[in-house]
PDB file of C-alpha atoms in Angstrom:
ATOM      1  CA  UNK A  30      -0.212   0.008   0.066  1.00 50.00           C
ATOM      2  CA  UNK A  31       1.467   3.407  -1.222  1.00 52.00           C
ATOM      3  CA  UNK A  32       1.850   5.588   1.861  1.00 52.00           C
ATOM      4  CA  UNK A  33       0.352   8.407  -0.301  1.00 57.00           C
ATOM      5  CA  UNK A  34      -3.013   6.661  -0.217  1.00 76.00           C
ATOM      6  CA  UNK A  35      -3.009   7.035   3.741  1.00 83.00           C
ATOM      7  CA  UNK A  36      -1.964  10.709   3.627  1.00 88.00           C
ATOM      8  CA  UNK A  37      -4.326  13.678   4.481  1.00 91.00           C
ATOM      9  CA  UNK A  38      -6.399  15.058   1.490  1.00 94.00           C
ATOM     10  CA  UNK A  39      -4.409  18.334   0.422  1.00 94.00           C
ATOM     11  CA  UNK A  40      -7.486  19.913  -1.080  1.00 97.00           C
ATOM     12  CA  UNK A  41      -9.912  18.937   1.874  1.00 98.00           C
ATOM     13  CA  UNK A  42     -11.752  21.820   2.325  1.00 98.00           C
ATOM     14  CA  UNK A  43     -12.022  22.717  -1.332  1.00 98.00           C
ATOM     15  CA  UNK A  44     -13.553  19.360  -1.971  1.00 98.00           C
ATOM     16  CA  UNK A  45     -15.810  19.598   1.120  1.00 98.00           C
ATOM     17  CA  UNK A  46     -17.072  23.157  -0.420  1.00 98.00           C
ATOM     18  CA  UNK A  47     -17.515  21.528  -3.911  1.00 98.00           C
ATOM     19  CA  UNK A  48     -19.512  18.657  -2.633  1.00 98.00           C
ATOM     20  CA  UNK A  49     -21.660  20.790  -0.440  1.00 98.00           C
ATOM     21  CA  UNK A  50     -22.331  23.285  -3.341  1.00 98.00           C
ATOM     22  CA  UNK A  51     -23.329  20.306  -5.534  1.00 98.00           C
ATOM     23  CA  UNK A  52     -25.592  18.841  -2.942  1.00 98.00           C
ATOM     24  CA  UNK A  53     -27.320  22.206  -2.213  1.00 97.00           C
ATOM     25  CA  UNK A  54     -27.863  22.827  -5.975  1.00 96.00           C
ATOM     26  CA  UNK A  55     -29.472  19.302  -6.944  1.00 96.00           C
ATOM     27  CA  UNK A  56     -32.878  19.053  -7.958  1.00 92.00           C
ATOM     28  CA  UNK A  57     -33.116  15.163  -8.699  1.00 92.00           C
ATOM     29  CA  UNK A  58     -33.464  12.600  -6.111  1.00 97.00           C
ATOM     30  CA  UNK A  59     -30.462  11.840  -4.020  1.00 98.00           C
ATOM     31  CA  UNK A  60     -29.665   8.161  -2.519  1.00 98.00           C
ATOM     32  CA  UNK A  61     -27.552   7.791   0.280  1.00 98.00           C
ATOM     33  CA  UNK A  62     -25.896   4.367   0.913  1.00 98.00           C
ATOM     34  CA  UNK A  63     -22.843   2.867   2.856  1.00 98.00           C
ATOM     35  CA  UNK A  64     -21.066  -0.556   2.929  1.00 96.00           C
ATOM     36  CA  UNK A  65     -22.185  -4.068   3.649  1.00 93.00           C
ATOM     37  CA  UNK A  66     -22.243  -4.979   7.349  1.00 90.00           C
ATOM     38  CA  UNK A  67     -22.373  -1.524   8.367  1.00 95.00           C
ATOM     39  CA  UNK A  68     -21.082  -0.306  11.589  1.00 94.00           C
ATOM     40  CA  UNK A  69     -21.306   2.597  13.759  1.00 96.00           C
ATOM     41  CA  UNK A  70     -19.612   4.966  11.320  1.00 97.00           C
ATOM     42  CA  UNK A  71     -21.466   3.713   8.258  1.00 97.00           C
ATOM     43  CA  UNK A  72     -24.845   4.219   9.864  1.00 98.00           C
ATOM     44  CA  UNK A  73     -24.119   7.469  11.816  1.00 98.00           C
ATOM     45  CA  UNK A  74     -22.479   9.215   8.876  1.00 98.00           C
ATOM     46  CA  UNK A  75     -25.181   8.191   6.416  1.00 98.00           C
ATOM     47  CA  UNK A  76     -27.939   8.733   8.738  1.00 98.00           C
ATOM     48  CA  UNK A  77     -26.766  12.133   9.742  1.00 98.00           C
ATOM     49  CA  UNK A  78     -26.103  13.222   6.287  1.00 98.00           C
ATOM     50  CA  UNK A  79     -29.569  12.038   5.371  1.00 98.00           C
ATOM     51  CA  UNK A  80     -31.370  13.911   8.124  1.00 98.00           C
ATOM     52  CA  UNK A  81     -29.452  17.046   7.086  1.00 98.00           C
ATOM     53  CA  UNK A  82     -30.431  16.858   3.449  1.00 98.00           C
ATOM     54  CA  UNK A  83     -33.961  16.208   4.704  1.00 98.00           C
ATOM     55  CA  UNK A  84     -33.554  19.399   6.683  1.00 98.00           C
ATOM     56  CA  UNK A  85     -32.869  21.214   3.201  1.00 98.00           C
ATOM     57  CA  UNK A  86     -36.180  19.639   1.784  1.00 97.00           C
ATOM     58  CA  UNK A  87     -34.088  17.647  -0.560  1.00 98.00           C
ATOM     59  CA  UNK A  88     -35.808  14.588  -2.271  1.00 97.00           C
ATOM     60  CA  UNK A  89     -33.399  12.057  -0.283  1.00 98.00           C
ATOM     61  CA  UNK A  90     -33.677   8.336   0.300  1.00 98.00           C
ATOM     62  CA  UNK A  91     -31.530   6.613   2.770  1.00 98.00           C
ATOM     63  CA  UNK A  92     -30.888   2.680   1.842  1.00 98.00           C
ATOM     64  CA  UNK A  93     -29.688   0.924   4.970  1.00 97.00           C
ATOM     65  CA  UNK A  94     -30.046  -2.253   7.020  1.00 94.00           C
ATOM     66  CA  UNK A  95     -29.017  -1.092  10.607  1.00 94.00           C
ATOM     67  CA  UNK A  96     -27.529  -3.701  12.809  1.00 92.00           C
ATOM     68  CA  UNK A  97     -29.375  -4.500  15.932  1.00 91.00           C
ATOM     69  CA  UNK A  98     -27.234  -2.499  18.528  1.00 93.00           C
ATOM     70  CA  UNK A  99     -27.661   0.574  16.366  1.00 95.00           C
ATOM     71  CA  UNK A 100     -31.357   0.485  15.583  1.00 95.00           C
ATOM     72  CA  UNK A 101     -32.456   2.636  18.503  1.00 97.00           C
ATOM     73  CA  UNK A 102     -30.747   5.667  16.528  1.00 97.00           C
ATOM     74  CA  UNK A 103     -33.217   5.006  13.674  1.00 97.00           C
ATOM     75  CA  UNK A 104     -36.949   5.550  12.938  1.00 94.00           C
ATOM     76  CA  UNK A 105     -38.178   2.634  11.006  1.00 89.00           C
ATOM     77  CA  UNK A 106     -39.629   4.699   8.334  1.00 94.00           C
ATOM     78  CA  UNK A 107     -36.287   6.596   7.511  1.00 96.00           C
ATOM     79  CA  UNK A 108     -34.653   3.702   5.708  1.00 93.00           C
ATOM     80  CA  UNK A 109     -35.548   1.855   2.503  1.00 94.00           C
ATOM     81  CA  UNK A 110     -34.982  -1.450   0.819  1.00 94.00           C
ATOM     82  CA  UNK A 111     -32.044  -1.981  -1.520  1.00 96.00           C
ATOM     83  CA  UNK A 112     -32.476  -1.115  -5.278  1.00 97.00           C
ATOM     84  CA  UNK A 113     -31.533  -2.867  -8.435  1.00 96.00           C
ATOM     85  CA  UNK A 114     -30.982   0.296 -10.442  1.00 96.00           C
ATOM     86  CA  UNK A 115     -30.108   3.963  -9.538  1.00 96.00           C
ATOM     87  CA  UNK A 116     -33.029   5.963 -11.199  1.00 95.00           C
ATOM     88  CA  UNK A 117     -32.078   8.304 -14.056  1.00 94.00           C
ATOM     89  CA  UNK A 118     -31.155  11.678 -12.790  1.00 94.00           C
ATOM     90  CA  UNK A 119     -30.339  10.595  -9.300  1.00 97.00           C
ATOM     91  CA  UNK A 120     -27.327  11.082  -7.188  1.00 98.00           C
ATOM     92  CA  UNK A 121     -25.672   8.535  -5.330  1.00 98.00           C
ATOM     93  CA  UNK A 122     -23.826   9.395  -2.255  1.00 98.00           C
ATOM     94  CA  UNK A 123     -21.635   6.640  -0.826  1.00 98.00           C
ATOM     95  CA  UNK A 124     -20.309   6.949   2.817  1.00 98.00           C
ATOM     96  CA  UNK A 125     -17.632   4.977   4.568  1.00 97.00           C
ATOM     97  CA  UNK A 126     -17.170   2.364   1.728  1.00 96.00           C
ATOM     98  CA  UNK A 127     -13.525   1.558   0.773  1.00 91.00           C
ATOM     99  CA  UNK A 128     -14.347   0.331  -2.533  1.00 92.00           C
ATOM    100  CA  UNK A 129     -17.073   0.017  -4.833  1.00 95.00           C
ATOM    101  CA  UNK A 130     -17.691  -3.706  -4.311  1.00 93.00           C
ATOM    102  CA  UNK A 131     -18.504  -3.021  -0.772  1.00 93.00           C
ATOM    103  CA  UNK A 132     -21.293  -0.739  -1.333  1.00 97.00           C
ATOM    104  CA  UNK A 133     -24.602  -1.986  -0.222  1.00 96.00           C
ATOM    105  CA  UNK A 134     -28.292  -1.261  -1.229  1.00 96.00           C
ATOM    106  CA  UNK A 135     -27.656   0.160  -4.791  1.00 97.00           C
ATOM    107  CA  UNK A 136     -25.310  -0.459  -7.745  1.00 97.00           C
ATOM    108  CA  UNK A 137     -22.531   2.159  -8.084  1.00 97.00           C
ATOM    109  CA  UNK A 138     -23.699   3.850 -11.222  1.00 96.00           C
ATOM    110  CA  UNK A 139     -24.637   7.349 -12.404  1.00 95.00           C
ATOM    111  CA  UNK A 140     -23.389  10.488 -10.786  1.00 97.00           C
ATOM    112  CA  UNK A 141     -21.618   9.190  -7.668  1.00 98.00           C
ATOM    113  CA  UNK A 142     -20.336  11.300  -4.718  1.00 98.00           C
ATOM    114  CA  UNK A 143     -17.803   9.231  -2.638  1.00 98.00           C
ATOM    115  CA  UNK A 144     -17.150  10.325   0.920  1.00 98.00           C
ATOM    116  CA  UNK A 145     -14.843   8.143   3.092  1.00 98.00           C
ATOM    117  CA  UNK A 146     -11.612   7.760   5.364  1.00 96.00           C
ATOM    118  CA  UNK A 147     -10.211   4.310   4.117  1.00 94.00           C
ATOM    119  CA  UNK A 148      -6.644   4.799   2.608  1.00 90.00           C
ATOM    120  CA  UNK A 149      -7.497   1.771   0.423  1.00 91.00           C
ATOM    121  CA  UNK A 150     -10.274   3.734  -1.030  1.00 94.00           C
ATOM    122  CA  UNK A 151      -9.456   4.060  -5.093  1.00 94.00           C
ATOM    123  CA  UNK A 152     -11.258   7.669  -4.969  1.00 95.00           C
ATOM    124  CA  UNK A 153     -13.989   6.332  -7.185  1.00 97.00           C
ATOM    125  CA  UNK A 154     -16.942   8.484  -8.192  1.00 96.00           C
ATOM    126  CA  UNK A 155     -17.472  11.845 -10.242  1.00 97.00           C
ATOM    127  CA  UNK A 156     -16.784  13.774  -6.964  1.00 98.00           C
ATOM    128  CA  UNK A 157     -14.692  12.352  -3.917  1.00 97.00           C
ATOM    129  CA  UNK A 158     -13.580  13.333  -0.550  1.00 98.00           C
ATOM    130  CA  UNK A 159     -11.316  10.612   0.772  1.00 97.00           C
ATOM    131  CA  UNK A 160      -9.232  11.630   3.907  1.00 97.00           C
ATOM    132  CA  UNK A 161      -7.532   8.681   5.636  1.00 95.00           C
ATOM    133  CA  UNK A 162      -6.254  11.202   8.496  1.00 95.00           C
ATOM    134  CA  UNK A 163      -9.722  11.684   9.631  1.00 97.00           C
ATOM    135  CA  UNK A 164     -10.950   9.291  12.444  1.00 96.00           C
ATOM    136  CA  UNK A 165     -14.155   8.455  11.044  1.00 97.00           C
ATOM    137  CA  UNK A 166     -16.148   9.098   7.804  1.00 98.00           C
ATOM    138  CA  UNK A 167     -18.569  10.921  10.350  1.00 98.00           C
ATOM    139  CA  UNK A 168     -15.934  13.495  10.937  1.00 98.00           C
ATOM    140  CA  UNK A 169     -16.118  14.307   7.338  1.00 98.00           C
ATOM    141  CA  UNK A 170     -19.640  14.504   7.361  1.00 98.00           C
ATOM    142  CA  UNK A 171     -19.590  16.865  10.346  1.00 98.00           C
ATOM    143  CA  UNK A 172     -17.514  19.173   7.937  1.00 98.00           C
ATOM    144  CA  UNK A 173     -19.860  18.724   5.263  1.00 98.00           C
ATOM    145  CA  UNK A 174     -22.936  19.462   7.194  1.00 98.00           C
ATOM    146  CA  UNK A 175     -21.221  22.775   8.445  1.00 98.00           C
ATOM    147  CA  UNK A 176     -20.847  23.605   4.961  1.00 98.00           C
ATOM    148  CA  UNK A 177     -24.128  22.911   3.832  1.00 98.00           C
ATOM    149  CA  UNK A 178     -25.294  25.482   6.248  1.00 98.00           C
ATOM    150  CA  UNK A 179     -27.747  23.270   8.072  1.00 98.00           C
ATOM    151  CA  UNK A 180     -29.068  23.852  11.436  1.00 98.00           C
ATOM    152  CA  UNK A 181     -27.722  21.455  13.940  1.00 98.00           C
ATOM    153  CA  UNK A 182     -30.206  19.664  15.853  1.00 98.00           C
ATOM    154  CA  UNK A 183     -29.864  16.462  18.469  1.00 98.00           C
ATOM    155  CA  UNK A 184     -31.299  14.321  15.774  1.00 98.00           C
ATOM    156  CA  UNK A 185     -28.623  15.021  13.433  1.00 98.00           C
ATOM    157  CA  UNK A 186     -25.712  15.313  15.778  1.00 98.00           C
ATOM    158  CA  UNK A 187     -26.341  12.258  17.558  1.00 98.00           C
ATOM    159  CA  UNK A 188     -25.645   9.640  14.710  1.00 98.00           C
ATOM    160  CA  UNK A 189     -22.638  11.670  13.564  1.00 98.00           C
ATOM    161  CA  UNK A 190     -21.219  11.493  17.292  1.00 98.00           C
ATOM    162  CA  UNK A 191     -22.156   7.777  17.096  1.00 98.00           C
ATOM    163  CA  UNK A 192     -19.679   7.337  14.148  1.00 98.00           C
ATOM    164  CA  UNK A 193     -16.846   9.170  15.996  1.00 98.00           C
ATOM    165  CA  UNK A 194     -17.485   7.155  19.161  1.00 97.00           C
ATOM    166  CA  UNK A 195     -17.452   3.808  17.608  1.00 96.00           C
ATOM    167  CA  UNK A 196     -14.576   4.306  15.111  1.00 95.00           C
ATOM    168  CA  UNK A 197     -12.362   5.757  17.910  1.00 95.00           C
ATOM    169  CA  UNK A 198     -13.174   3.008  20.455  1.00 92.00           C
ATOM    170  CA  UNK A 199     -14.988   5.398  22.683  1.00 94.00           C
ATOM    171  CA  UNK A 200     -12.115   7.676  22.207  1.00 95.00           C
ATOM    172  CA  UNK A 201      -9.629   5.284  23.261  1.00 91.00           C
ATOM    173  CA  UNK A 202      -7.606   4.423  19.955  1.00 89.00           C
ATOM    174  CA  UNK A 203      -4.607   6.273  18.590  1.00 88.00           C
ATOM    175  CA  UNK A 204      -6.950   8.045  15.944  1.00 92.00           C
ATOM    176  CA  UNK A 205      -8.382  10.206  18.772  1.00 95.00           C
ATOM    177  CA  UNK A 206      -6.887  13.455  17.993  1.00 96.00           C
ATOM    178  CA  UNK A 207      -7.494  16.956  19.304  1.00 97.00           C
ATOM    179  CA  UNK A 208      -9.407  17.636  16.157  1.00 96.00           C
ATOM    180  CA  UNK A 209     -11.696  14.604  17.131  1.00 97.00           C
ATOM    181  CA  UNK A 210     -12.221  15.736  20.717  1.00 98.00           C
ATOM    182  CA  UNK A 211     -13.065  19.128  19.492  1.00 98.00           C
ATOM    183  CA  UNK A 212     -15.706  17.810  16.965  1.00 98.00           C
ATOM    184  CA  UNK A 213     -17.073  15.628  19.709  1.00 98.00           C
ATOM    185  CA  UNK A 214     -17.537  18.613  21.844  1.00 98.00           C
ATOM    186  CA  UNK A 215     -19.275  20.512  19.299  1.00 98.00           C
ATOM    187  CA  UNK A 216     -21.906  17.861  18.623  1.00 98.00           C
ATOM    188  CA  UNK A 217     -22.433  17.356  22.457  1.00 98.00           C
ATOM    189  CA  UNK A 218     -23.184  21.105  22.522  1.00 98.00           C
ATOM    190  CA  UNK A 219     -25.877  20.527  19.934  1.00 98.00           C
ATOM    191  CA  UNK A 220     -27.972  18.498  22.297  1.00 98.00           C
ATOM    192  CA  UNK A 221     -26.711  14.906  22.350  1.00 98.00           C
ATOM    193  CA  UNK A 222     -27.183  13.134  25.602  1.00 97.00           C
ATOM    194  CA  UNK A 223     -23.839  11.597  25.503  1.00 97.00           C
ATOM    195  CA  UNK A 224     -24.096   9.543  28.706  1.00 97.00           C
ATOM    196  CA  UNK A 225     -27.180   7.846  27.467  1.00 97.00           C
ATOM    197  CA  UNK A 226     -25.846   7.495  23.988  1.00 98.00           C
ATOM    198  CA  UNK A 227     -22.367   5.767  25.121  1.00 96.00           C
ATOM    199  CA  UNK A 228     -24.477   3.394  27.459  1.00 97.00           C
ATOM    200  CA  UNK A 229     -26.847   2.361  24.909  1.00 96.00           C
ATOM    201  CA  UNK A 230     -24.218   1.613  22.194  1.00 95.00           C
ATOM    202  CA  UNK A 231     -22.856  -1.106  24.713  1.00 93.00           C
ATOM    203  CA  UNK A 232     -26.145  -2.840  24.756  1.00 93.00           C
ATOM    204  CA  UNK A 233     -26.133  -6.344  23.347  1.00 89.00           C
ATOM    205  CA  UNK A 234     -28.594  -9.359  23.140  1.00 87.00           C
ATOM    206  CA  UNK A 235     -28.433 -12.256  25.549  1.00 89.00           C
ATOM    207  CA  UNK A 236     -27.021 -14.633  22.790  1.00 88.00           C
ATOM    208  CA  UNK A 237     -24.028 -12.261  22.344  1.00 90.00           C
ATOM    209  CA  UNK A 238     -22.643 -13.029  25.862  1.00 91.00           C
ATOM    210  CA  UNK A 239     -23.238 -16.879  25.255  1.00 90.00           C
ATOM    211  CA  UNK A 240     -21.409 -16.376  21.922  1.00 92.00           C
ATOM    212  CA  UNK A 241     -18.485 -14.636  23.607  1.00 93.00           C
ATOM    213  CA  UNK A 242     -17.818 -17.549  25.771  1.00 93.00           C
ATOM    214  CA  UNK A 243     -17.618 -19.786  22.973  1.00 94.00           C
ATOM    215  CA  UNK A 244     -15.516 -17.552  20.941  1.00 95.00           C
ATOM    216  CA  UNK A 245     -12.856 -17.109  23.840  1.00 96.00           C
ATOM    217  CA  UNK A 246     -12.542 -20.840  23.979  1.00 96.00           C
ATOM    218  CA  UNK A 247     -10.776 -20.572  20.738  1.00 97.00           C
ATOM    219  CA  UNK A 248      -8.249 -18.130  21.415  1.00 98.00           C
ATOM    220  CA  UNK A 249      -4.791 -18.926  20.071  1.00 98.00           C
ATOM    221  CA  UNK A 250      -1.338 -17.433  20.429  1.00 98.00           C
ATOM    222  CA  UNK A 251       1.221 -17.354  17.571  1.00 98.00           C
ATOM    223  CA  UNK A 252       4.518 -15.920  17.031  1.00 98.00           C
ATOM    224  CA  UNK A 253       5.355 -16.033  20.680  1.00 97.00           C
ATOM    225  CA  UNK A 254       2.373 -14.197  21.588  1.00 97.00           C
ATOM    226  CA  UNK A 255       2.589 -11.345  18.821  1.00 98.00           C
ATOM    227  CA  UNK A 256      -0.583 -12.527  17.252  1.00 98.00           C
ATOM    228  CA  UNK A 257      -3.710 -13.461  18.942  1.00 98.00           C
ATOM    229  CA  UNK A 258      -6.499 -15.113  17.063  1.00 98.00           C
ATOM    230  CA  UNK A 259     -10.050 -16.409  17.599  1.00 97.00           C
ATOM    231  CA  UNK A 260     -12.817 -17.548  15.570  1.00 96.00           C
ATOM    232  CA  UNK A 261     -16.627 -17.941  15.836  1.00 94.00           C
ATOM    233  CA  UNK A 262     -17.205 -21.653  16.407  1.00 91.00           C
ATOM    234  CA  UNK A 263     -19.254 -23.356  13.713  1.00 85.00           C
ATOM    235  CA  UNK A 264     -23.233 -23.302  14.421  1.00 82.00           C
ATOM    236  CA  UNK A 265     -23.060 -20.150  16.420  1.00 83.00           C
ATOM    237  CA  UNK A 266     -24.259 -16.954  14.972  1.00 79.00           C
ATOM    238  CA  UNK A 267     -24.732 -13.647  16.547  1.00 76.00           C
ATOM    239  CA  UNK A 268     -25.017 -10.011  15.450  1.00 71.00           C
ATOM    240  CA  UNK A 269     -22.175  -7.533  16.374  1.00 67.00           C
ATOM    241  CA  UNK A 270     -19.582 -10.246  16.346  1.00 73.00           C
ATOM    242  CA  UNK A 271     -16.849  -7.903  15.038  1.00 73.00           C
ATOM    243  CA  UNK A 272     -16.639  -6.698  18.755  1.00 83.00           C
ATOM    244  CA  UNK A 273     -14.785  -9.781  19.609  1.00 93.00           C
ATOM    245  CA  UNK A 274     -11.650  -8.744  17.782  1.00 94.00           C
ATOM    246  CA  UNK A 275     -11.844  -5.505  20.148  1.00 91.00           C
ATOM    247  CA  UNK A 276     -11.634  -8.004  23.152  1.00 94.00           C
ATOM    248  CA  UNK A 277      -8.833 -10.209  22.152  1.00 97.00           C
ATOM    249  CA  UNK A 278      -6.671  -7.305  20.907  1.00 95.00           C
ATOM    250  CA  UNK A 279      -5.898  -6.532  24.574  1.00 95.00           C
ATOM    251  CA  UNK A 280      -4.007  -9.788  25.235  1.00 97.00           C
ATOM    252  CA  UNK A 281      -0.668  -8.616  26.787  1.00 97.00           C
ATOM    253  CA  UNK A 282       2.212  -8.499  24.480  1.00 96.00           C
ATOM    254  CA  UNK A 283       0.206  -8.945  21.136  1.00 98.00           C
ATOM    255  CA  UNK A 284       0.916  -6.576  18.453  1.00 98.00           C
ATOM    256  CA  UNK A 285      -1.940  -7.727  16.051  1.00 98.00           C
ATOM    257  CA  UNK A 286      -5.279  -9.540  16.559  1.00 98.00           C
ATOM    258  CA  UNK A 287      -7.310 -11.539  14.099  1.00 98.00           C
ATOM    259  CA  UNK A 288     -10.830 -12.676  14.467  1.00 97.00           C
ATOM    260  CA  UNK A 289     -12.332 -15.062  11.794  1.00 96.00           C
ATOM    261  CA  UNK A 290     -15.968 -15.954  11.138  1.00 94.00           C
ATOM    262  CA  UNK A 291     -17.223 -18.380   8.555  1.00 92.00           C
ATOM    263  CA  UNK A 292     -19.914 -17.205   6.457  1.00 89.00           C
ATOM    264  CA  UNK A 293     -21.773 -18.266   2.939  1.00 87.00           C
ATOM    265  CA  UNK A 294     -19.354 -16.478   0.871  1.00 88.00           C
ATOM    266  CA  UNK A 295     -16.257 -17.377   2.683  1.00 93.00           C
ATOM    267  CA  UNK A 296     -14.304 -16.362   5.878  1.00 96.00           C
ATOM    268  CA  UNK A 297     -14.655 -12.847   7.105  1.00 95.00           C
ATOM    269  CA  UNK A 298     -11.563 -11.610   8.784  1.00 96.00           C
ATOM    270  CA  UNK A 299     -11.256  -8.665  11.160  1.00 95.00           C
ATOM    271  CA  UNK A 300      -7.696  -7.322  12.103  1.00 97.00           C
ATOM    272  CA  UNK A 301      -6.368  -4.760  14.802  1.00 96.00           C
ATOM    273  CA  UNK A 302      -2.893  -3.865  15.225  1.00 96.00           C
ATOM    274  CA  UNK A 303      -0.530  -1.633  17.171  1.00 95.00           C
ATOM    275  CA  UNK A 304       3.237  -0.906  17.540  1.00 91.00           C
ATOM    276  CA  UNK A 305       4.026  -0.444  13.912  1.00 94.00           C
ATOM    277  CA  UNK A 306       2.437  -3.499  12.570  1.00 97.00           C
ATOM    278  CA  UNK A 307      -0.085  -2.696   9.827  1.00 96.00           C
ATOM    279  CA  UNK A 308      -3.440  -4.272   9.734  1.00 96.00           C
ATOM    280  CA  UNK A 309      -4.125  -2.636   6.424  1.00 95.00           C
ATOM    281  CA  UNK A 310      -0.840  -4.420   4.895  1.00 96.00           C
ATOM    282  CA  UNK A 311      -2.170  -7.775   6.088  1.00 97.00           C
ATOM    283  CA  UNK A 312      -5.723  -7.289   4.864  1.00 96.00           C
ATOM    284  CA  UNK A 313      -4.470  -6.200   1.300  1.00 95.00           C
ATOM    285  CA  UNK A 314      -2.388  -9.410   1.301  1.00 97.00           C
ATOM    286  CA  UNK A 315      -5.698 -11.318   1.760  1.00 97.00           C
ATOM    287  CA  UNK A 316      -7.522  -9.337  -0.624  1.00 94.00           C
ATOM    288  CA  UNK A 317      -9.227  -6.670   1.733  1.00 93.00           C
ATOM    289  CA  UNK A 318      -8.225  -3.267   2.919  1.00 90.00           C
ATOM    290  CA  UNK A 319      -9.000  -0.637   5.496  1.00 88.00           C
ATOM    291  CA  UNK A 320      -6.869   1.376   8.003  1.00 89.00           C
ATOM    292  CA  UNK A 321      -3.320   0.776   9.192  1.00 91.00           C
ATOM    293  CA  UNK A 322      -4.576  -0.238  12.770  1.00 92.00           C
ATOM    294  CA  UNK A 323      -7.903  -1.638  11.803  1.00 92.00           C
ATOM    295  CA  UNK A 324      -8.868  -3.475   8.592  1.00 93.00           C
ATOM    296  CA  UNK A 325     -10.579  -6.528   7.285  1.00 93.00           C
ATOM    297  CA  UNK A 326     -10.907  -8.878   4.333  1.00 95.00           C
ATOM    298  CA  UNK A 327     -12.902 -11.815   3.385  1.00 95.00           C
ATOM    299  CA  UNK A 328     -11.309 -15.235   1.961  1.00 97.00           C
ATOM    300  CA  UNK A 329     -14.097 -16.239  -0.436  1.00 95.00           C
ATOM    301  CA  UNK A 330     -14.671 -19.878  -0.966  1.00 94.00           C
ATOM    302  CA  UNK A 331     -12.545 -21.102   2.191  1.00 95.00           C
ATOM    303  CA  UNK A 332     -13.424 -22.710   5.389  1.00 95.00           C
ATOM    304  CA  UNK A 333     -11.978 -21.892   8.529  1.00 95.00           C
ATOM    305  CA  UNK A 334      -9.382 -24.676   8.414  1.00 96.00           C
ATOM    306  CA  UNK A 335      -8.115 -23.534   5.100  1.00 97.00           C
ATOM    307  CA  UNK A 336      -8.171 -19.517   6.122  1.00 97.00           C
ATOM    308  CA  UNK A 337      -5.827 -20.003   9.105  1.00 98.00           C
ATOM    309  CA  UNK A 338      -2.761 -20.892   7.169  1.00 98.00           C
ATOM    310  CA  UNK A 339      -3.470 -17.789   4.633  1.00 98.00           C
ATOM    311  CA  UNK A 340      -3.876 -15.412   7.709  1.00 98.00           C
ATOM    312  CA  UNK A 341      -0.637 -16.790   9.630  1.00 98.00           C
ATOM    313  CA  UNK A 342       1.429 -16.343   6.449  1.00 98.00           C
ATOM    314  CA  UNK A 343       0.242 -12.767   5.924  1.00 98.00           C
ATOM    315  CA  UNK A 344       0.823 -11.788   9.469  1.00 98.00           C
ATOM    316  CA  UNK A 345       4.143 -13.393   9.624  1.00 98.00           C
ATOM    317  CA  UNK A 346       5.324 -11.340   6.669  1.00 98.00           C
ATOM    318  CA  UNK A 347       4.065  -8.214   8.123  1.00 98.00           C
ATOM    319  CA  UNK A 348       5.523  -8.925  11.536  1.00 98.00           C
ATOM    320  CA  UNK A 349       8.876  -9.491   9.789  1.00 98.00           C
ATOM    321  CA  UNK A 350       8.583  -6.216   7.793  1.00 97.00           C
ATOM    322  CA  UNK A 351       8.021  -4.406  11.167  1.00 97.00           C
ATOM    323  CA  UNK A 352      10.966  -5.952  12.743  1.00 97.00           C
ATOM    324  CA  UNK A 353       9.293  -8.232  15.183  1.00 97.00           C
ATOM    325  CA  UNK A 354      10.592 -11.679  13.875  1.00 95.00           C
TER     326      UNK A 354
END
């Protein structure tokens, strides 16, 4: 991965203003979408922009499938089912999707605006604002909503803050910059009930905690503890299982954590790293992408047993590059 792809966008504010001017002037329908298996940033950034565009009286549709732990943010009538074709004259606004193949709910066609913070994003679309220096796509959306001139309300600010909270690990991760904290403070000032929001984001169904025990029984340590792995045992299915990589990453001495989950299309892999080890580099080797400290991939057509050697080989290569082996 070329370092330039992970660099800040030098024309960031110019591009923000261009997108804001374009959205304000649009007369046709606007369709807002994000990525498959949406997380807090995908839902938060897209819902926040959807509500801001509604405040401008735009003809806007939000296509989404919010996961269970985020549905408290959303009114059922706000989100729509996927479409097979983008209507003629419509604008597709894609948020937080690292590549076109991960966009959910609509084909990437017509006039496309791409807003994202993944370094592996190929900058697709007629207009794009991709800045990997931003902690979350929600941080970019905050600036875009400011540029749109929309009056902030708790209903708009709450999902945007959700994106910041979730992508910074409740402001614990290394991407928690002074800019992030300043943005969060502004959003709280617009009426977000912070304590209520952070508490609600941690709620999980009973099955989640039963699954956690099964997942933790699979924990393995490799390369003298530099890598910690775990997987979802066969026959167990629970939403929000990506949380589990966030649990095992705190194993003392580990520099990289990998969680594997077998799905119909193959094995989904979630990766977290620290200490100069790049989760992004490992994900790219496995056909995926993401950020340096957090990334993912899907090994299509493989079983868990077949996926593990591929993962170990990719991680070993990265640990050697980083000087740990």
